[in-house]
mmCIF file with all atom_site columns, C-alpha atoms in Angstrom:
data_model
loop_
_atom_site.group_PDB
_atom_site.id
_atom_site.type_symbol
_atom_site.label_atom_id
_atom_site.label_alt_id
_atom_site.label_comp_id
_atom_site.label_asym_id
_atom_site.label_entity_id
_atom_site.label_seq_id
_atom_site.pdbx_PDB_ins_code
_atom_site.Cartn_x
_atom_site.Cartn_y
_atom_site.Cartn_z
_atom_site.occupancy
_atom_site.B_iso_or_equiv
_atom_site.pdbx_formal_charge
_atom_site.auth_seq_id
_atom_site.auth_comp_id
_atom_site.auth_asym_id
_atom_site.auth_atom_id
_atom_site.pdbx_PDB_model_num
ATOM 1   C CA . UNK F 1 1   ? 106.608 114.201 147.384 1.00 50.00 ? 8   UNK F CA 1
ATOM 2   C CA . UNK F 1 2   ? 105.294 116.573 144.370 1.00 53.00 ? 9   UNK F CA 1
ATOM 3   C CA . UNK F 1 3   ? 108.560 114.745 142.138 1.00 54.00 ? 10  UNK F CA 1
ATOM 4   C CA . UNK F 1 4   ? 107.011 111.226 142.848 1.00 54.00 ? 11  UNK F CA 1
ATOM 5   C CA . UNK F 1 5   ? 103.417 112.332 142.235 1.00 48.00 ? 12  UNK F CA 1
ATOM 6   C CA . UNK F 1 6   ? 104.641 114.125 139.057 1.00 42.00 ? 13  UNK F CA 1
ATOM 7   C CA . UNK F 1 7   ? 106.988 110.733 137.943 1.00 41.00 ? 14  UNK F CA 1
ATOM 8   C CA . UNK F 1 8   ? 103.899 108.279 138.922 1.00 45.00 ? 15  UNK F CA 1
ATOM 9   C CA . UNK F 1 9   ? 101.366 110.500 136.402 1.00 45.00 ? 16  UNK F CA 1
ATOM 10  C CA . UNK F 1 10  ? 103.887 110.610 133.897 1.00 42.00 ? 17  UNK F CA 1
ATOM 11  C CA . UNK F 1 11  ? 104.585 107.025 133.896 1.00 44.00 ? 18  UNK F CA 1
ATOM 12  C CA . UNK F 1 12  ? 100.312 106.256 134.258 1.00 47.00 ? 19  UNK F CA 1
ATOM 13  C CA . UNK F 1 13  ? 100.513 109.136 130.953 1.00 44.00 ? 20  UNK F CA 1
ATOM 14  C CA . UNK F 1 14  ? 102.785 107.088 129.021 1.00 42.00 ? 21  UNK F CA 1
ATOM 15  C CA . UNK F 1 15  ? 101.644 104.128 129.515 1.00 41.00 ? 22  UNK F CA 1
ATOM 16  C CA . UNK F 1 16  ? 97.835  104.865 128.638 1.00 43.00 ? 23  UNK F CA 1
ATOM 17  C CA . UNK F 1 17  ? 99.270  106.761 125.269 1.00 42.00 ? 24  UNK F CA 1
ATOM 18  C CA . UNK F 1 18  ? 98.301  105.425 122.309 1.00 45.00 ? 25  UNK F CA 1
ATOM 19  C CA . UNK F 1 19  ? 101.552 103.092 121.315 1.00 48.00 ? 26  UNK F CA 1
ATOM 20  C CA . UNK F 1 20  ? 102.523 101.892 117.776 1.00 50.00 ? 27  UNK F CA 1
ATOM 21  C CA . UNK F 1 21  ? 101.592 98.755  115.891 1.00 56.00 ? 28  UNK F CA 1
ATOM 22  C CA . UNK F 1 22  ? 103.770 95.969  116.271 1.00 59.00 ? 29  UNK F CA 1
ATOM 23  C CA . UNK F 1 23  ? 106.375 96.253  113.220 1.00 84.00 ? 30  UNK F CA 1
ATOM 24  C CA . UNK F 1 24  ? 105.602 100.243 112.534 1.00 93.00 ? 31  UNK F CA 1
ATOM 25  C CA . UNK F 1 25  ? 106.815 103.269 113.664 1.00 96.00 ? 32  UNK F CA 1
ATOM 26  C CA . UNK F 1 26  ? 105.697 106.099 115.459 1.00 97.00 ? 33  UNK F CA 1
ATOM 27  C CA . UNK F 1 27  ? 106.365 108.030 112.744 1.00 97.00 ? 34  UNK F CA 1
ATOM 28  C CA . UNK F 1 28  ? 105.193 105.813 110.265 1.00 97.00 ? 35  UNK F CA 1
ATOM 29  C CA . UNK F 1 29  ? 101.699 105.508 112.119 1.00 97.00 ? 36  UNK F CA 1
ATOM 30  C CA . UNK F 1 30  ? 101.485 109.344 112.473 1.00 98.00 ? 37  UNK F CA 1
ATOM 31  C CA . UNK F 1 31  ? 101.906 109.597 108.654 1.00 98.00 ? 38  UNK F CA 1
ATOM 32  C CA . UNK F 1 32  ? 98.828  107.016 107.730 1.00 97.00 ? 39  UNK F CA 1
ATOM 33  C CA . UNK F 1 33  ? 96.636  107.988 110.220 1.00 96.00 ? 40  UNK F CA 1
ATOM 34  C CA . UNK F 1 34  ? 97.391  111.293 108.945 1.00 97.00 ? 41  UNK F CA 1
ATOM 35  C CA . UNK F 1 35  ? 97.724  110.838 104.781 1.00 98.00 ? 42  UNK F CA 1
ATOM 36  C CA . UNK F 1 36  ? 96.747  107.852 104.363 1.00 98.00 ? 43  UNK F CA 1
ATOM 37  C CA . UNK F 1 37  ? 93.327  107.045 106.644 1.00 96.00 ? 44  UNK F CA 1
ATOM 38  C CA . UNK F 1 38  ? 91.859  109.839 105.710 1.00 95.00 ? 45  UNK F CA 1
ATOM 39  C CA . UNK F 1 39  ? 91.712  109.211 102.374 1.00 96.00 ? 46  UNK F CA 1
ATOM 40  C CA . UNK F 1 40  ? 90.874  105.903 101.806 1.00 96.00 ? 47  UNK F CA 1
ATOM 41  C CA . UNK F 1 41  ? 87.923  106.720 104.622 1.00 94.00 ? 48  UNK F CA 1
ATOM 42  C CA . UNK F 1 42  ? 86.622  109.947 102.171 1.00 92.00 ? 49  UNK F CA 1
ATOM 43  C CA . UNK F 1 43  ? 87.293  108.098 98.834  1.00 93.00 ? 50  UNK F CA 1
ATOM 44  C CA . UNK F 1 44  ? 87.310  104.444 99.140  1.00 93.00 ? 51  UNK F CA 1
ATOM 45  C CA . UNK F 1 45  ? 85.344  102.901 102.240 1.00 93.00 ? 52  UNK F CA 1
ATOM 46  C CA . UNK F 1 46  ? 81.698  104.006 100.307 1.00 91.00 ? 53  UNK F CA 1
ATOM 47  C CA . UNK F 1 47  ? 82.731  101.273 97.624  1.00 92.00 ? 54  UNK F CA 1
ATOM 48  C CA . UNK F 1 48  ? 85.454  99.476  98.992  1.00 94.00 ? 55  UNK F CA 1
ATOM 49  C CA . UNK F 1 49  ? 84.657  97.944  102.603 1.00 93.00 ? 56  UNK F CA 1
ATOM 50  C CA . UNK F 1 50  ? 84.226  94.882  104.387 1.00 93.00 ? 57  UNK F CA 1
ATOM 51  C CA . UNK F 1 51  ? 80.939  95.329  106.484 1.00 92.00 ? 58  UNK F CA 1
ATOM 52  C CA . UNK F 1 52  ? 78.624  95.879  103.526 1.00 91.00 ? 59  UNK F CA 1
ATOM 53  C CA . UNK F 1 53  ? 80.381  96.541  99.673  1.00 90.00 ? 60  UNK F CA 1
ATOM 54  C CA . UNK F 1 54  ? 83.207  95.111  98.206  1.00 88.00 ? 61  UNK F CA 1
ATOM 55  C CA . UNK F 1 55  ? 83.087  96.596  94.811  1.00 90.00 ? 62  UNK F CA 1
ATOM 56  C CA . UNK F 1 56  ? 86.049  94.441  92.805  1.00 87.00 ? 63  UNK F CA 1
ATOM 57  C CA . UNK F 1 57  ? 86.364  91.532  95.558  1.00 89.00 ? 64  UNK F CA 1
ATOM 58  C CA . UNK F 1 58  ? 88.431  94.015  97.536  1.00 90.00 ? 65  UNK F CA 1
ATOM 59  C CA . UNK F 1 59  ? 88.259  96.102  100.608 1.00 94.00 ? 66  UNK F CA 1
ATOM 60  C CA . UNK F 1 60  ? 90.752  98.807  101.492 1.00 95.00 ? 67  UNK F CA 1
ATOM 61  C CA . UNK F 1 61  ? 89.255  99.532  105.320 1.00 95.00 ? 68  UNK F CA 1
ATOM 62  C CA . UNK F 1 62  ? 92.021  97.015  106.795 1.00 95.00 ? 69  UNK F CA 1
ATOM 63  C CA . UNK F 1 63  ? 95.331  95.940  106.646 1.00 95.00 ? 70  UNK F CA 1
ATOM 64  C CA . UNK F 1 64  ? 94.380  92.080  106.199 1.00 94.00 ? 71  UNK F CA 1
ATOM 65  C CA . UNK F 1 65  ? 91.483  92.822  103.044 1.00 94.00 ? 72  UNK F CA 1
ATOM 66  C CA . UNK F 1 66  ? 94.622  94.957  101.491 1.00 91.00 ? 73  UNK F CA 1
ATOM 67  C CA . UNK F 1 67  ? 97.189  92.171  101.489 1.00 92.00 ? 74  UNK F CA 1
ATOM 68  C CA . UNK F 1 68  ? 94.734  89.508  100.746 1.00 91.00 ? 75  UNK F CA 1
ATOM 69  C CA . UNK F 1 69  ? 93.931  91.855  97.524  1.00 92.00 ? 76  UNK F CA 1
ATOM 70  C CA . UNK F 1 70  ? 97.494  91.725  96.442  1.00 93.00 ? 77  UNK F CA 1
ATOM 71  C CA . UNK F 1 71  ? 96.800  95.560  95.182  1.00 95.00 ? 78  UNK F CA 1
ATOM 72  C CA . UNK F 1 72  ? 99.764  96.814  97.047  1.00 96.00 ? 79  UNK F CA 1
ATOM 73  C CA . UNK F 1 73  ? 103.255 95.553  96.545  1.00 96.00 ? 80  UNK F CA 1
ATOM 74  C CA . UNK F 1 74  ? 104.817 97.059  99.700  1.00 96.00 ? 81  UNK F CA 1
ATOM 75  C CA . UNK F 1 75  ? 108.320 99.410  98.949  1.00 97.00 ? 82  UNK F CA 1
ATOM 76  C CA . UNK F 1 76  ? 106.814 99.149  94.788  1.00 97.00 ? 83  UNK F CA 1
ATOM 77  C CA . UNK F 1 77  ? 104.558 101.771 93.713  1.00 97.00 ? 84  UNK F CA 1
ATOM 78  C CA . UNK F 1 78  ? 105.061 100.689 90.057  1.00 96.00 ? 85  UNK F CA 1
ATOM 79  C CA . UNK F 1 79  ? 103.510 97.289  90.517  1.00 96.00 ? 86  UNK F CA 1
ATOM 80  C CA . UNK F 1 80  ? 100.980 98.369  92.913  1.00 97.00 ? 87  UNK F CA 1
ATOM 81  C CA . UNK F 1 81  ? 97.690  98.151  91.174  1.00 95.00 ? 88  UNK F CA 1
ATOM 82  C CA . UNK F 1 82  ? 96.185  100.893 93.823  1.00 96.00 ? 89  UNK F CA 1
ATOM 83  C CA . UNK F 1 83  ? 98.643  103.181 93.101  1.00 97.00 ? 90  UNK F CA 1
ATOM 84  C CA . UNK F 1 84  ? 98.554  102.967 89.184  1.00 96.00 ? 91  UNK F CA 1
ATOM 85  C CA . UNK F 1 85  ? 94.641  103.123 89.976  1.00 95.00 ? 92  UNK F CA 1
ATOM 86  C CA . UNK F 1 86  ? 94.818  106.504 91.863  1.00 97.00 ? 93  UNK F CA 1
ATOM 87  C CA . UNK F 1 87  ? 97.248  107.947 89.233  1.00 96.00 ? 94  UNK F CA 1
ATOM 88  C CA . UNK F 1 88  ? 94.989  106.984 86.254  1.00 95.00 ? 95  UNK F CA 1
ATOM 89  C CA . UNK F 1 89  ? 97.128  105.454 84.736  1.00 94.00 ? 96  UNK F CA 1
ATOM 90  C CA . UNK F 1 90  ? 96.286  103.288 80.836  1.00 92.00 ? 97  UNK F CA 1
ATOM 91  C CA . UNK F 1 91  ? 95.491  99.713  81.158  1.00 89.00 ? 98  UNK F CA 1
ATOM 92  C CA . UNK F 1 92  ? 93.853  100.244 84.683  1.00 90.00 ? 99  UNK F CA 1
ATOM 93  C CA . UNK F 1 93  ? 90.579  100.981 86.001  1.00 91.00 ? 100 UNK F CA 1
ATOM 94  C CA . UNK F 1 94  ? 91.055  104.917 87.116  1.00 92.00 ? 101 UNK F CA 1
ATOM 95  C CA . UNK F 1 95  ? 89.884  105.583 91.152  1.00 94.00 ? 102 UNK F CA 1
ATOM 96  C CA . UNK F 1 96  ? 87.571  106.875 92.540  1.00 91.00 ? 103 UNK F CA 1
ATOM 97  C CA . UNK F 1 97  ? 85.550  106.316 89.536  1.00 85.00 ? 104 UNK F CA 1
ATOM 98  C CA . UNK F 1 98  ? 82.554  108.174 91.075  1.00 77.00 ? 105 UNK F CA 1
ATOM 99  C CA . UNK F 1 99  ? 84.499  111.530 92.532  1.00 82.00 ? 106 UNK F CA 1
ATOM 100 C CA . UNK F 1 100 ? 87.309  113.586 90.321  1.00 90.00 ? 107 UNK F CA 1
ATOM 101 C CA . UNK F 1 101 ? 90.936  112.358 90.395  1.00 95.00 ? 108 UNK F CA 1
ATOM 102 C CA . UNK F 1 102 ? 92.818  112.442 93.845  1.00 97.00 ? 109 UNK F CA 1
ATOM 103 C CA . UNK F 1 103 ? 95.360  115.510 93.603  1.00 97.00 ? 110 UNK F CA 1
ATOM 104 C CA . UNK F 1 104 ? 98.996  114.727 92.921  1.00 98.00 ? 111 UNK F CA 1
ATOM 105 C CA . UNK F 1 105 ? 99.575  115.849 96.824  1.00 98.00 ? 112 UNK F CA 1
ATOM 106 C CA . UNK F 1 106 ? 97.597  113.071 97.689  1.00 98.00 ? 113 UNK F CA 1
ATOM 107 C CA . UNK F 1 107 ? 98.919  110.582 94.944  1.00 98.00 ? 114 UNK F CA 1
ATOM 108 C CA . UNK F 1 108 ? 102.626 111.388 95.835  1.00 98.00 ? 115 UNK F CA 1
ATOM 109 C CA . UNK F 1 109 ? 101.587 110.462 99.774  1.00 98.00 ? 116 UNK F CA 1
ATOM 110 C CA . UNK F 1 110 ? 100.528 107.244 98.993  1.00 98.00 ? 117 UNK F CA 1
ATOM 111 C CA . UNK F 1 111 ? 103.166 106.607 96.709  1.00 98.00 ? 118 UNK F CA 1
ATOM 112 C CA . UNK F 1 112 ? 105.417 107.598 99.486  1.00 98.00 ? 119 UNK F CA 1
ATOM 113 C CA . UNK F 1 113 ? 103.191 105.229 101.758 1.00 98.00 ? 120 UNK F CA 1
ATOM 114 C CA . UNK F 1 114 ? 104.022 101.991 99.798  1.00 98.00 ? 121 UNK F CA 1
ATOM 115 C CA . UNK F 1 115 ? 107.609 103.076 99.219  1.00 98.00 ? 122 UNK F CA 1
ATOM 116 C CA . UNK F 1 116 ? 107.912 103.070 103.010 1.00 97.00 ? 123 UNK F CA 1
ATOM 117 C CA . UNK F 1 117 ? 106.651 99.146  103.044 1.00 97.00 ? 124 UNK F CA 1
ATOM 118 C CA . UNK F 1 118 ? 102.896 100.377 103.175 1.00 97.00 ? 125 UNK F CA 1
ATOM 119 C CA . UNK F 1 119 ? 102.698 100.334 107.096 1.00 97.00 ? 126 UNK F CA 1
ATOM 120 C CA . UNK F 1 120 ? 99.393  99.638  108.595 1.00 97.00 ? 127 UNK F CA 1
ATOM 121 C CA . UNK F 1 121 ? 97.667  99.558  111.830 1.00 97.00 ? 128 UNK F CA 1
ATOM 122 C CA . UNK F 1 122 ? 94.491  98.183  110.796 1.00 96.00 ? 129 UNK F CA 1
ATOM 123 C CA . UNK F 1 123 ? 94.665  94.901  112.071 1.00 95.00 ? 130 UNK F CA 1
ATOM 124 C CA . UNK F 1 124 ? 90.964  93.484  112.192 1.00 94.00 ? 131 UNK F CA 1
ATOM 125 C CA . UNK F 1 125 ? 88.328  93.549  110.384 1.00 94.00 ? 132 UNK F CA 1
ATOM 126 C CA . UNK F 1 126 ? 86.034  96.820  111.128 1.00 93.00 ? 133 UNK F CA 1
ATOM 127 C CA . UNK F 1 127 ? 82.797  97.023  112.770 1.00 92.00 ? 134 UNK F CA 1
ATOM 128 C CA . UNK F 1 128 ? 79.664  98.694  110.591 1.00 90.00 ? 135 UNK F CA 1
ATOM 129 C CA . UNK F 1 129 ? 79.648  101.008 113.812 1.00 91.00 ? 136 UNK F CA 1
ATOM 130 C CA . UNK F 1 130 ? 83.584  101.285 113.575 1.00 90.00 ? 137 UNK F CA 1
ATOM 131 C CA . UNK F 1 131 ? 83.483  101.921 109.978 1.00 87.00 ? 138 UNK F CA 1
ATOM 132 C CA . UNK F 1 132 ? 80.682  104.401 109.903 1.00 87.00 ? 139 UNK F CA 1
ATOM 133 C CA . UNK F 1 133 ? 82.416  106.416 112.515 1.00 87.00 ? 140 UNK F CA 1
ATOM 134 C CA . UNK F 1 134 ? 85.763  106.902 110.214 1.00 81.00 ? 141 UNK F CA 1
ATOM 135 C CA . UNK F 1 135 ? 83.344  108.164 106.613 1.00 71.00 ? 142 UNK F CA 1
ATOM 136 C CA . UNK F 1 136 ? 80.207  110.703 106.717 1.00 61.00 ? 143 UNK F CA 1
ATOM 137 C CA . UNK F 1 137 ? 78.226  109.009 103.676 1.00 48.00 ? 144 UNK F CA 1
#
């Protein structure tokens, strides 16, 4: 009797767990909600975001406002205008333009991030109560 309980909350456990976007993997979702989120929440959302400033025409607060951007070239960090933004690089506008350059930690995971296809969960469009809770401003 304990085995079933303990195989029928397991099961319940599992299937309540927070699962993957379609198309990404677990590990892939662990590393931007871990590098990548974070980031764009602290340094982007204040200027890039699609509730209430869109500094450039672009958001960066889902995946749908990054593709329709064209600033990432998924698996090409060269071409991707976000990532030659970040670095600082001549001939484009350096980001954040309001906060010191993002370390080269930072720049290498989201270099990493794009190499990797530039997975992302972010499906739909953000709330301004679902966006506020992600950035302290």
């Amino acid at each position: 009797m304990k085995i079933r309980t303990l195989l029928y909350c397991l099961a319940i456990g599992l299937a309540c767990a927070p699962q993957p976007a379609a198309g990404i993997t677990a590990q892939e979702l662990e590393f931007f909600e871990s590098k990548i989120r974070p980031v764009l929440a602290e340094s982007c959302y204040e200027c890039h975001n699609s509730v209430d400033k869109m500094k450039g025409d672009f958001a960066l607060d889902y995946k749908g406002a990054l593709d329709a951007a064209e600033i990432i070239i998924p698996g090409d960090p060269e071409k991707s205008t976000l990532i030659q933004s970040i670095r600082h690089a001549e001939d484009f506008e350096a980001m954040p333009d309001k906060s010191p350059k993002l370390s080269n930690l930072v720049i290498r995971d989201f270099e990493e991030w794009v190499l990797m296809g530039a997975p992302d969960p972010r499906l739909t469009k953000p709330t301004k109560e679902e966006l506020e809770s992600q950035v302290d401003w």
